[in-house]
Amino acid sequence: MKIAKKDWFFIGLIVVVVGVFYAISGEVRTKKVPYDDKHMKFYEAFQKGQGKIELDAQCPVCHNENGGVPFPKDHPVKPADGPMRCLFCHKFKQK
Ligand code: HEC
Ligand code: HEC
């Protein structure tokens, strides 16, 4: 079968769609917030309806480069970039 020009257009479209799904699934693979005693209060506050942006502001108390839990070298955002939306990338675990 000979592939016509308009078929190539559809093949290209499928490649793009698959690529977008792949990119989205990459975000979901990011490590989730551990369900342990250090992070429990965030799960509880979130269940009580507290906003994620407010909770994000509390992560740097422990997660910081000045003696706290350091970020990996290849972390996509650094504290110097300004306020970090931790929970936008690191989701809560489903129970
Ligand atoms: C009381 C201190 C403390 C606070 C506050 C805190 N963390 Fe952590 N976090 C830790 C420590 C210590 C570790 C590493 C060891 C562990 O998993 O408990 C960690 C590990 C993590 C990890 C890596 C988990 C893994 O699988 O390797 C993520 C993601 C994380 N925290 C996200 C957050 C987010 C998001 C917030 C804010 C909502 C937050 N943390 C607030 C202490 C804290
Ligand atoms: C733009 C998305 C994004 C944001 C915002 C973000 N992270 Fe991450 N973080 C990642 C990615 C990607 C990794 C690489 C490893 C992984 O989790 O899969 C990572 C890794 C980590 C790790 C190390 C996990 C391990 O043990 O390998 C910790 C701890 C962490 N992030 C905490 C935080 C905290 C706390 C904040 C907010 C102050 C934050 N992150 C904001 C995307 C993000």
PDB file of N, CA, C and O in Angstrom, residues 1-73:
ATOM      1  N   MET A   1       0.843  -1.197   0.000  1.00  0.00           N
ATOM      2  CA  MET A   1       0.000   0.000   0.000  1.00  0.00           C
ATOM      3  C   MET A   1       0.880   1.249   0.000  1.00  0.00           C
ATOM      4  O   MET A   1       1.852   1.341   0.744  1.00  0.00           O
ATOM      5  N   LYS A   2       0.518   2.177  -0.851  1.00  0.00           N
ATOM      6  CA  LYS A   2       1.286   3.418  -0.913  1.00  0.00           C
ATOM      7  C   LYS A   2       0.691   4.425   0.063  1.00  0.00           C
ATOM      8  O   LYS A   2      -0.530   4.563   0.152  1.00  0.00           O
ATOM      9  N   ILE A   3       1.526   5.076   0.817  1.00  0.00           N
ATOM     10  CA  ILE A   3       1.018   6.020   1.815  1.00  0.00           C
ATOM     11  C   ILE A   3       0.869   7.399   1.181  1.00  0.00           C
ATOM     12  O   ILE A   3       1.832   7.983   0.693  1.00  0.00           O
ATOM     13  N   ALA A   4      -0.369   7.873   1.155  1.00  0.00           N
ATOM     14  CA  ALA A   4      -0.654   9.170   0.547  1.00  0.00           C
ATOM     15  C   ALA A   4      -0.299  10.298   1.521  1.00  0.00           C
ATOM     16  O   ALA A   4      -0.109  10.065   2.712  1.00  0.00           O
ATOM     17  N   LYS A   5      -0.236  11.485   0.953  1.00  0.00           N
ATOM     18  CA  LYS A   5       0.164  12.658   1.756  1.00  0.00           C
ATOM     19  C   LYS A   5      -0.731  12.856   2.972  1.00  0.00           C
ATOM     20  O   LYS A   5      -0.279  13.117   4.081  1.00  0.00           O
ATOM     21  N   LYS A   6      -2.043  12.686   2.758  1.00  0.00           N
ATOM     22  CA  LYS A   6      -2.939  12.954   3.883  1.00  0.00           C
ATOM     23  C   LYS A   6      -2.830  11.870   4.952  1.00  0.00           C
ATOM     24  O   LYS A   6      -3.121  12.125   6.118  1.00  0.00           O
ATOM     25  N   ASP A   7      -2.367  10.678   4.556  1.00  0.00           N
ATOM     26  CA  ASP A   7      -2.140   9.636   5.575  1.00  0.00           C
ATOM     27  C   ASP A   7      -0.962  10.024   6.462  1.00  0.00           C
ATOM     28  O   ASP A   7      -0.990   9.798   7.676  1.00  0.00           O
ATOM     29  N   TRP A   8       0.055  10.601   5.874  1.00  0.00           N
ATOM     30  CA  TRP A   8       1.201  11.048   6.663  1.00  0.00           C
ATOM     31  C   TRP A   8       0.780  12.078   7.699  1.00  0.00           C
ATOM     32  O   TRP A   8       1.272  12.100   8.818  1.00  0.00           O
ATOM     33  N   PHE A   9      -0.198  12.899   7.326  1.00  0.00           N
ATOM     34  CA  PHE A   9      -0.702  13.896   8.270  1.00  0.00           C
ATOM     35  C   PHE A   9      -1.289  13.204   9.500  1.00  0.00           C
ATOM     36  O   PHE A   9      -1.007  13.557  10.640  1.00  0.00           O
ATOM     37  N   PHE A  10      -2.070  12.136   9.268  1.00  0.00           N
ATOM     38  CA  PHE A  10      -2.677  11.426  10.399  1.00  0.00           C
ATOM     39  C   PHE A  10      -1.625  10.689  11.223  1.00  0.00           C
ATOM     40  O   PHE A  10      -1.709  10.642  12.454  1.00  0.00           O
ATOM     41  N   ILE A  11      -0.648  10.120  10.526  1.00  0.00           N
ATOM     42  CA  ILE A  11       0.421   9.431  11.257  1.00  0.00           C
ATOM     43  C   ILE A  11       1.133  10.429  12.169  1.00  0.00           C
ATOM     44  O   ILE A  11       1.369  10.162  13.344  1.00  0.00           O
ATOM     45  N   GLY A  12       1.400  11.613  11.628  1.00  0.00           N
ATOM     46  CA  GLY A  12       2.053  12.652  12.427  1.00  0.00           C
ATOM     47  C   GLY A  12       1.209  13.049  13.627  1.00  0.00           C
ATOM     48  O   GLY A  12       1.707  13.195  14.748  1.00  0.00           O
ATOM     49  N   LEU A  13      -0.095  13.160  13.405  1.00  0.00           N
ATOM     50  CA  LEU A  13      -1.014  13.549  14.474  1.00  0.00           C
ATOM     51  C   LEU A  13      -0.982  12.520  15.607  1.00  0.00           C
ATOM     52  O   LEU A  13      -0.919  12.868  16.787  1.00  0.00           O
ATOM     53  N   ILE A  14      -0.989  11.237  15.238  1.00  0.00           N
ATOM     54  CA  ILE A  14      -0.964  10.167  16.250  1.00  0.00           C
ATOM     55  C   ILE A  14       0.329  10.233  17.055  1.00  0.00           C
ATOM     56  O   ILE A  14       0.305  10.123  18.285  1.00  0.00           O
ATOM     57  N   VAL A  15       1.438  10.461  16.374  1.00  0.00           N
ATOM     58  CA  VAL A  15       2.721  10.554  17.077  1.00  0.00           C
ATOM     59  C   VAL A  15       2.677  11.693  18.102  1.00  0.00           C
ATOM     60  O   VAL A  15       3.103  11.534  19.245  1.00  0.00           O
ATOM     61  N   VAL A  16       2.103  12.836  17.692  1.00  0.00           N
ATOM     62  CA  VAL A  16       2.034  13.981  18.606  1.00  0.00           C
ATOM     63  C   VAL A  16       1.150  13.650  19.808  1.00  0.00           C
ATOM     64  O   VAL A  16       1.507  13.910  20.956  1.00  0.00           O
ATOM     65  N   VAL A  17      -0.004  13.028  19.569  1.00  0.00           N
ATOM     66  CA  VAL A  17      -0.939  12.709  20.660  1.00  0.00           C
ATOM     67  C   VAL A  17      -0.280  11.746  21.648  1.00  0.00           C
ATOM     68  O   VAL A  17      -0.337  11.942  22.863  1.00  0.00           O
ATOM     69  N   VAL A  18       0.379  10.708  21.120  1.00  0.00           N
ATOM     70  CA  VAL A  18       1.056   9.749  21.994  1.00  0.00           C
ATOM     71  C   VAL A  18       2.145  10.461  22.805  1.00  0.00           C
ATOM     72  O   VAL A  18       2.291  10.239  24.008  1.00  0.00           O
ATOM     73  N   GLY A  19       2.866  11.370  22.143  1.00  0.00           N
ATOM     74  CA  GLY A  19       3.929  12.117  22.819  1.00  0.00           C
ATOM     75  C   GLY A  19       3.385  12.958  23.964  1.00  0.00           C
ATOM     76  O   GLY A  19       3.976  13.011  25.044  1.00  0.00           O
ATOM     77  N   VAL A  20       2.227  13.589  23.738  1.00  0.00           N
ATOM     78  CA  VAL A  20       1.621  14.423  24.787  1.00  0.00           C
ATOM     79  C   VAL A  20       1.206  13.553  25.968  1.00  0.00           C
ATOM     80  O   VAL A  20       1.465  13.886  27.126  1.00  0.00           O
ATOM     81  N   PHE A  21       0.618  12.401  25.716  1.00  0.00           N
ATOM     82  CA  PHE A  21       0.231  11.495  26.803  1.00  0.00           C
ATOM     83  C   PHE A  21       1.464  11.057  27.585  1.00  0.00           C
ATOM     84  O   PHE A  21       1.432  10.967  28.805  1.00  0.00           O
ATOM     85  N   TYR A  22       2.528  10.808  26.863  1.00  0.00           N
ATOM     86  CA  TYR A  22       3.762  10.373  27.524  1.00  0.00           C
ATOM     87  C   TYR A  22       4.275  11.478  28.451  1.00  0.00           C
ATOM     88  O   TYR A  22       4.640  11.234  29.597  1.00  0.00           O
ATOM     89  N   ALA A  23       4.230  12.711  27.961  1.00  0.00           N
ATOM     90  CA  ALA A  23       4.717  13.842  28.755  1.00  0.00           C
ATOM     91  C   ALA A  23       3.870  14.008  30.016  1.00  0.00           C
ATOM     92  O   ALA A  23       4.388  14.240  31.104  1.00  0.00           O
ATOM     93  N   ILE A  24       2.539  13.855  29.874  1.00  0.00           N
ATOM     94  CA  ILE A  24       1.653  14.016  31.033  1.00  0.00           C
ATOM     95  C   ILE A  24       1.917  12.907  32.048  1.00  0.00           C
ATOM     96  O   ILE A  24       1.970  13.151  33.248  1.00  0.00           O
ATOM     97  N   SER A  25       2.111  11.674  31.569  1.00  0.00           N
ATOM     98  CA  SER A  25       2.307  10.564  32.500  1.00  0.00           C
ATOM     99  C   SER A  25       3.619  10.732  33.263  1.00  0.00           C
ATOM    100  O   SER A  25       3.755  10.263  34.376  1.00  0.00           O
ATOM    101  N   GLY A  26       4.592  11.436  32.678  1.00  0.00           N
ATOM    102  CA  GLY A  26       5.849  11.703  33.358  1.00  0.00           C
ATOM    103  C   GLY A  26       5.637  12.472  34.658  1.00  0.00           C
ATOM    104  O   GLY A  26       6.286  12.218  35.654  1.00  0.00           O
ATOM    105  N   GLU A  27       4.680  13.409  34.644  1.00  0.00           N
ATOM    106  CA  GLU A  27       4.404  14.188  35.827  1.00  0.00           C
ATOM    107  C   GLU A  27       3.825  13.305  36.935  1.00  0.00           C
ATOM    108  O   GLU A  27       4.141  13.475  38.104  1.00  0.00           O
ATOM    109  N   VAL A  28       2.981  12.351  36.532  1.00  0.00           N
ATOM    110  CA  VAL A  28       2.341  11.481  37.515  1.00  0.00           C
ATOM    111  C   VAL A  28       3.366  10.558  38.170  1.00  0.00           C
ATOM    112  O   VAL A  28       3.185  10.144  39.303  1.00  0.00           O
ATOM    113  N   ARG A  29       4.474  10.273  37.466  1.00  0.00           N
ATOM    114  CA  ARG A  29       5.488   9.393  38.044  1.00  0.00           C
ATOM    115  C   ARG A  29       6.326  10.084  39.119  1.00  0.00           C
ATOM    116  O   ARG A  29       7.056   9.424  39.834  1.00  0.00           O
ATOM    117  N   THR A  30       6.227  11.400  39.210  1.00  0.00           N
ATOM    118  CA  THR A  30       6.986  12.125  40.234  1.00  0.00           C
ATOM    119  C   THR A  30       6.619  11.579  41.616  1.00  0.00           C
ATOM    120  O   THR A  30       5.460  11.289  41.872  1.00  0.00           O
ATOM    121  N   LYS A  31       7.599  11.464  42.475  1.00  0.00           N
ATOM    122  CA  LYS A  31       7.385  10.869  43.799  1.00  0.00           C
ATOM    123  C   LYS A  31       6.254  11.559  44.536  1.00  0.00           C
ATOM    124  O   LYS A  31       6.150  12.784  44.530  1.00  0.00           O
ATOM    125  N   LYS A  32       5.464  10.773  45.202  1.00  0.00           N
ATOM    126  CA  LYS A  32       4.341  11.319  45.963  1.00  0.00           C
ATOM    127  C   LYS A  32       4.808  11.753  47.349  1.00  0.00           C
ATOM    128  O   LYS A  32       5.880  11.358  47.816  1.00  0.00           O
ATOM    129  N   VAL A  33       3.996  12.576  47.978  1.00  0.00           N
ATOM    130  CA  VAL A  33       4.293  13.006  49.347  1.00  0.00           C
ATOM    131  C   VAL A  33       4.217  11.769  50.243  1.00  0.00           C
ATOM    132  O   VAL A  33       3.208  11.073  50.223  1.00  0.00           O
ATOM    133  N   PRO A  34       5.290  11.473  51.003  1.00  0.00           N
ATOM    134  CA  PRO A  34       5.253  10.263  51.839  1.00  0.00           C
ATOM    135  C   PRO A  34       4.105  10.343  52.841  1.00  0.00           C
ATOM    136  O   PRO A  34       3.790  11.432  53.336  1.00  0.00           O
ATOM    137  N   TYR A  35       3.500   9.201  53.109  1.00  0.00           N
ATOM    138  CA  TYR A  35       2.428   9.150  54.114  1.00  0.00           C
ATOM    139  C   TYR A  35       3.065   8.709  55.427  1.00  0.00           C
ATOM    140  O   TYR A  35       2.963   7.561  55.828  1.00  0.00           O
ATOM    141  N   ASP A  36       3.814   9.632  56.049  1.00  0.00           N
ATOM    142  CA  ASP A  36       4.499   9.285  57.301  1.00  0.00           C
ATOM    143  C   ASP A  36       4.213  10.381  58.331  1.00  0.00           C
ATOM    144  O   ASP A  36       3.482  11.328  58.032  1.00  0.00           O
ATOM    145  N   ASP A  37       4.810  10.257  59.506  1.00  0.00           N
ATOM    146  CA  ASP A  37       4.453  11.220  60.562  1.00  0.00           C
ATOM    147  C   ASP A  37       4.916  12.638  60.239  1.00  0.00           C
ATOM    148  O   ASP A  37       4.356  13.599  60.754  1.00  0.00           O
ATOM    149  N   LYS A  38       5.931  12.785  59.362  1.00  0.00           N
ATOM    150  CA  LYS A  38       6.381  14.137  59.018  1.00  0.00           C
ATOM    151  C   LYS A  38       5.398  14.825  58.080  1.00  0.00           C
ATOM    152  O   LYS A  38       5.318  16.055  58.052  1.00  0.00           O
ATOM    153  N   HIS A  39       4.700  14.057  57.289  1.00  0.00           N
ATOM    154  CA  HIS A  39       3.827  14.637  56.272  1.00  0.00           C
ATOM    155  C   HIS A  39       2.340  14.462  56.575  1.00  0.00           C
ATOM    156  O   HIS A  39       1.510  14.989  55.860  1.00  0.00           O
ATOM    157  N   MET A  40       2.045  13.700  57.639  1.00  0.00           N
ATOM    158  CA  MET A  40       0.656  13.390  57.993  1.00  0.00           C
ATOM    159  C   MET A  40      -0.208  14.644  58.147  1.00  0.00           C
ATOM    160  O   MET A  40      -1.337  14.690  57.686  1.00  0.00           O
ATOM    161  N   LYS A  41       0.385  15.682  58.786  1.00  0.00           N
ATOM    162  CA  LYS A  41      -0.442  16.866  59.064  1.00  0.00           C
ATOM    163  C   LYS A  41      -0.897  17.562  57.780  1.00  0.00           C
ATOM    164  O   LYS A  41      -1.919  18.230  57.766  1.00  0.00           O
ATOM    165  N   PHE A  42      -0.125  17.365  56.693  1.00  0.00           N
ATOM    166  CA  PHE A  42      -0.531  17.978  55.426  1.00  0.00           C
ATOM    167  C   PHE A  42      -1.715  17.224  54.819  1.00  0.00           C
ATOM    168  O   PHE A  42      -2.618  17.826  54.260  1.00  0.00           O
ATOM    169  N   TYR A  43      -1.669  15.900  54.958  1.00  0.00           N
ATOM    170  CA  TYR A  43      -2.817  15.099  54.503  1.00  0.00           C
ATOM    171  C   TYR A  43      -4.073  15.518  55.265  1.00  0.00           C
ATOM    172  O   TYR A  43      -5.143  15.689  54.683  1.00  0.00           O
ATOM    173  N   GLU A  44      -3.907  15.678  56.590  1.00  0.00           N
ATOM    174  CA  GLU A  44      -5.064  16.024  57.426  1.00  0.00           C
ATOM    175  C   GLU A  44      -5.588  17.412  57.081  1.00  0.00           C
ATOM    176  O   GLU A  44      -6.782  17.603  56.907  1.00  0.00           O
ATOM    177  N   ALA A  45      -4.667  18.378  56.947  1.00  0.00           N
ATOM    178  CA  ALA A  45      -5.091  19.746  56.629  1.00  0.00           C
ATOM    179  C   ALA A  45      -5.776  19.795  55.264  1.00  0.00           C
ATOM    180  O   ALA A  45      -6.768  20.490  55.078  1.00  0.00           O
ATOM    181  N   PHE A  46      -5.250  19.019  54.314  1.00  0.00           N
ATOM    182  CA  PHE A  46      -5.835  19.012  52.965  1.00  0.00           C
ATOM    183  C   PHE A  46      -7.244  18.428  53.002  1.00  0.00           C
ATOM    184  O   PHE A  46      -8.162  18.935  52.363  1.00  0.00           O
ATOM    185  N   GLN A  47      -7.412  17.358  53.813  1.00  0.00           N
ATOM    186  CA  GLN A  47      -8.743  16.750  53.938  1.00  0.00           C
ATOM    187  C   GLN A  47      -9.733  17.710  54.592  1.00  0.00           C
ATOM    188  O   GLN A  47     -10.916  17.686  54.290  1.00  0.00           O
ATOM    189  N   LYS A  48      -9.188  18.578  55.474  1.00  0.00           N
ATOM    190  CA  LYS A  48     -10.075  19.561  56.117  1.00  0.00           C
ATOM    191  C   LYS A  48     -10.364  20.724  55.189  1.00  0.00           C
ATOM    192  O   LYS A  48     -11.050  21.663  55.563  1.00  0.00           O
ATOM    193  N   GLY A  49      -9.777  20.713  54.001  1.00  0.00           N
ATOM    194  CA  GLY A  49     -10.125  21.718  53.004  1.00  0.00           C
ATOM    195  C   GLY A  49      -9.115  22.837  52.843  1.00  0.00           C
ATOM    196  O   GLY A  49      -9.382  23.811  52.154  1.00  0.00           O
ATOM    197  N   GLN A  50      -7.945  22.705  53.473  1.00  0.00           N
ATOM    198  CA  GLN A  50      -6.942  23.764  53.306  1.00  0.00           C
ATOM    199  C   GLN A  50      -6.366  23.715  51.894  1.00  0.00           C
ATOM    200  O   GLN A  50      -6.182  22.632  51.336  1.00  0.00           O
ATOM    201  N   GLY A  51      -6.095  24.899  51.339  1.00  0.00           N
ATOM    202  CA  GLY A  51      -5.632  24.976  49.957  1.00  0.00           C
ATOM    203  C   GLY A  51      -4.211  24.481  49.794  1.00  0.00           C
ATOM    204  O   GLY A  51      -3.398  24.597  50.705  1.00  0.00           O
ATOM    205  N   LYS A  52      -3.926  23.933  48.599  1.00  0.00           N
ATOM    206  CA  LYS A  52      -2.590  23.398  48.345  1.00  0.00           C
ATOM    207  C   LYS A  52      -1.535  24.500  48.348  1.00  0.00           C
ATOM    208  O   LYS A  52      -0.404  24.267  48.758  1.00  0.00           O
ATOM    209  N   ILE A  53      -1.896  25.683  47.901  1.00  0.00           N
ATOM    210  CA  ILE A  53      -0.902  26.757  47.834  1.00  0.00           C
ATOM    211  C   ILE A  53      -0.458  27.151  49.248  1.00  0.00           C
ATOM    212  O   ILE A  53       0.720  27.387  49.495  1.00  0.00           O
ATOM    213  N   GLU A  54      -1.419  27.173  50.189  1.00  0.00           N
ATOM    214  CA  GLU A  54      -1.075  27.454  51.588  1.00  0.00           C
ATOM    215  C   GLU A  54      -0.173  26.357  52.149  1.00  0.00           C
ATOM    216  O   GLU A  54       0.737  26.640  52.930  1.00  0.00           O
ATOM    217  N   LEU A  55      -0.450  25.126  51.789  1.00  0.00           N
ATOM    218  CA  LEU A  55       0.347  24.007  52.310  1.00  0.00           C
ATOM    219  C   LEU A  55       1.745  24.015  51.700  1.00  0.00           C
ATOM    220  O   LEU A  55       2.719  23.740  52.400  1.00  0.00           O
ATOM    221  N   ASP A  56       1.837  24.357  50.416  1.00  0.00           N
ATOM    222  CA  ASP A  56       3.147  24.449  49.748  1.00  0.00           C
ATOM    223  C   ASP A  56       4.097  25.330  50.549  1.00  0.00           C
ATOM    224  O   ASP A  56       5.276  25.030  50.676  1.00  0.00           O
ATOM    225  N   ALA A  57       3.558  26.421  51.085  1.00  0.00           N
ATOM    226  CA  ALA A  57       4.381  27.414  51.778  1.00  0.00           C
ATOM    227  C   ALA A  57       5.027  26.819  53.030  1.00  0.00           C
ATOM    228  O   ALA A  57       5.996  27.376  53.537  1.00  0.00           O
ATOM    229  N   GLN A  58       4.506  25.687  53.523  1.00  0.00           N
ATOM    230  CA  GLN A  58       5.027  25.099  54.753  1.00  0.00           C
ATOM    231  C   GLN A  58       6.091  24.031  54.501  1.00  0.00           C
ATOM    232  O   GLN A  58       6.798  23.638  55.428  1.00  0.00           O
ATOM    233  N   CYS A  59       6.219  23.555  53.273  1.00  0.00           N
ATOM    234  CA  CYS A  59       7.202  22.506  52.978  1.00  0.00           C
ATOM    235  C   CYS A  59       8.638  22.982  53.218  1.00  0.00           C
ATOM    236  O   CYS A  59       9.439  22.220  53.754  1.00  0.00           O
ATOM    237  N   PRO A  60       8.984  24.225  52.838  1.00  0.00           N
ATOM    238  CA  PRO A  60      10.387  24.651  52.983  1.00  0.00           C
ATOM    239  C   PRO A  60      10.868  24.713  54.428  1.00  0.00           C
ATOM    240  O   PRO A  60      12.068  24.868  54.661  1.00  0.00           O
ATOM    241  N   VAL A  61       9.973  24.612  55.429  1.00  0.00           N
ATOM    242  CA  VAL A  61      10.420  24.550  56.820  1.00  0.00           C
ATOM    243  C   VAL A  61      11.446  23.418  56.957  1.00  0.00           C
ATOM    244  O   VAL A  61      12.465  23.576  57.630  1.00  0.00           O
ATOM    245  N   CYS A  62      11.171  22.289  56.308  1.00  0.00           N
ATOM    246  CA  CYS A  62      12.113  21.154  56.346  1.00  0.00           C
ATOM    247  C   CYS A  62      12.885  21.027  55.039  1.00  0.00           C
ATOM    248  O   CYS A  62      14.055  20.669  55.050  1.00  0.00           O
ATOM    249  N   HIS A  63      12.203  21.291  53.910  1.00  0.00           N
ATOM    250  CA  HIS A  63      12.852  21.113  52.613  1.00  0.00           C
ATOM    251  C   HIS A  63      13.534  22.404  52.202  1.00  0.00           C
ATOM    252  O   HIS A  63      12.905  23.292  51.622  1.00  0.00           O
ATOM    253  N   ASN A  64      14.787  22.541  52.554  1.00  0.00           N
ATOM    254  CA  ASN A  64      15.544  23.741  52.181  1.00  0.00           C
ATOM    255  C   ASN A  64      17.018  23.378  52.093  1.00  0.00           C
ATOM    256  O   ASN A  64      17.424  22.301  52.545  1.00  0.00           O
ATOM    257  N   GLU A  65      17.793  24.267  51.529  1.00  0.00           N
ATOM    258  CA  GLU A  65      19.218  23.997  51.306  1.00  0.00           C
ATOM    259  C   GLU A  65      20.079  24.495  52.467  1.00  0.00           C
ATOM    260  O   GLU A  65      21.291  24.491  52.383  1.00  0.00           O
ATOM    261  N   ASN A  66      19.455  24.970  53.526  1.00  0.00           N
ATOM    262  CA  ASN A  66      20.227  25.514  54.654  1.00  0.00           C
ATOM    263  C   ASN A  66      20.117  24.591  55.867  1.00  0.00           C
ATOM    264  O   ASN A  66      19.638  24.999  56.925  1.00  0.00           O
ATOM    265  N   GLY A  67      20.517  23.353  55.701  1.00  0.00           N
ATOM    266  CA  GLY A  67      20.499  22.432  56.827  1.00  0.00           C
ATOM    267  C   GLY A  67      19.253  21.566  56.894  1.00  0.00           C
ATOM    268  O   GLY A  67      19.126  20.725  57.772  1.00  0.00           O
ATOM    269  N   GLY A  68      18.329  21.772  55.964  1.00  0.00           N
ATOM    270  CA  GLY A  68      17.129  20.941  55.934  1.00  0.00           C
ATOM    271  C   GLY A  68      17.328  19.735  55.027  1.00  0.00           C
ATOM    272  O   GLY A  68      18.456  19.332  54.756  1.00  0.00           O
ATOM    273  N   VAL A  69      16.227  19.149  54.553  1.00  0.00           N
ATOM    274  CA  VAL A  69      16.282  18.040  53.600  1.00  0.00           C
ATOM    275  C   VAL A  69      16.621  18.655  52.238  1.00  0.00           C
ATOM    276  O   VAL A  69      15.832  19.447  51.718  1.00  0.00           O
ATOM    277  N   PRO A  70      17.796  18.365  51.677  1.00  0.00           N
ATOM    278  CA  PRO A  70      18.178  19.047  50.428  1.00  0.00           C
ATOM    279  C   PRO A  70      17.400  18.513  49.224  1.00  0.00           C
ATOM    280  O   PRO A  70      16.905  17.392  49.242  1.00  0.00           O
ATOM    281  N   PHE A  71      17.308  19.331  48.208  1.00  0.00           N
ATOM    282  CA  PHE A  71      16.687  18.904  46.958  1.00  0.00           C
ATOM    283  C   PHE A  71      17.724  18.167  46.121  1.00  0.00           C
ATOM    284  O   PHE A  71      18.919  18.479  46.213  1.00  0.00           O
ATOM    285  N   PRO A  72      17.282  17.198  45.299  1.00  0.00           N
ATOM    286  CA  PRO A  72      18.248  16.536  44.419  1.00  0.00           C
ATOM    287  C   PRO A  72      18.881  17.558  43.473  1.00  0.00           C
ATOM    288  O   PRO A  72      18.279  18.580  43.177  1.00  0.00           O
ATOM    289  N   LYS A  73      20.091  17.245  43.006  1.00  0.00           N
ATOM    290  CA  LYS A  73      20.817  18.176  42.121  1.00  0.00           C
ATOM    291  C   LYS A  73      20.017  18.517  40.875  1.00  0.00           C
ATOM    292  O   LYS A  73      20.056  19.630  40.392  1.00  0.00           O
TER     293      LYS A  73
END
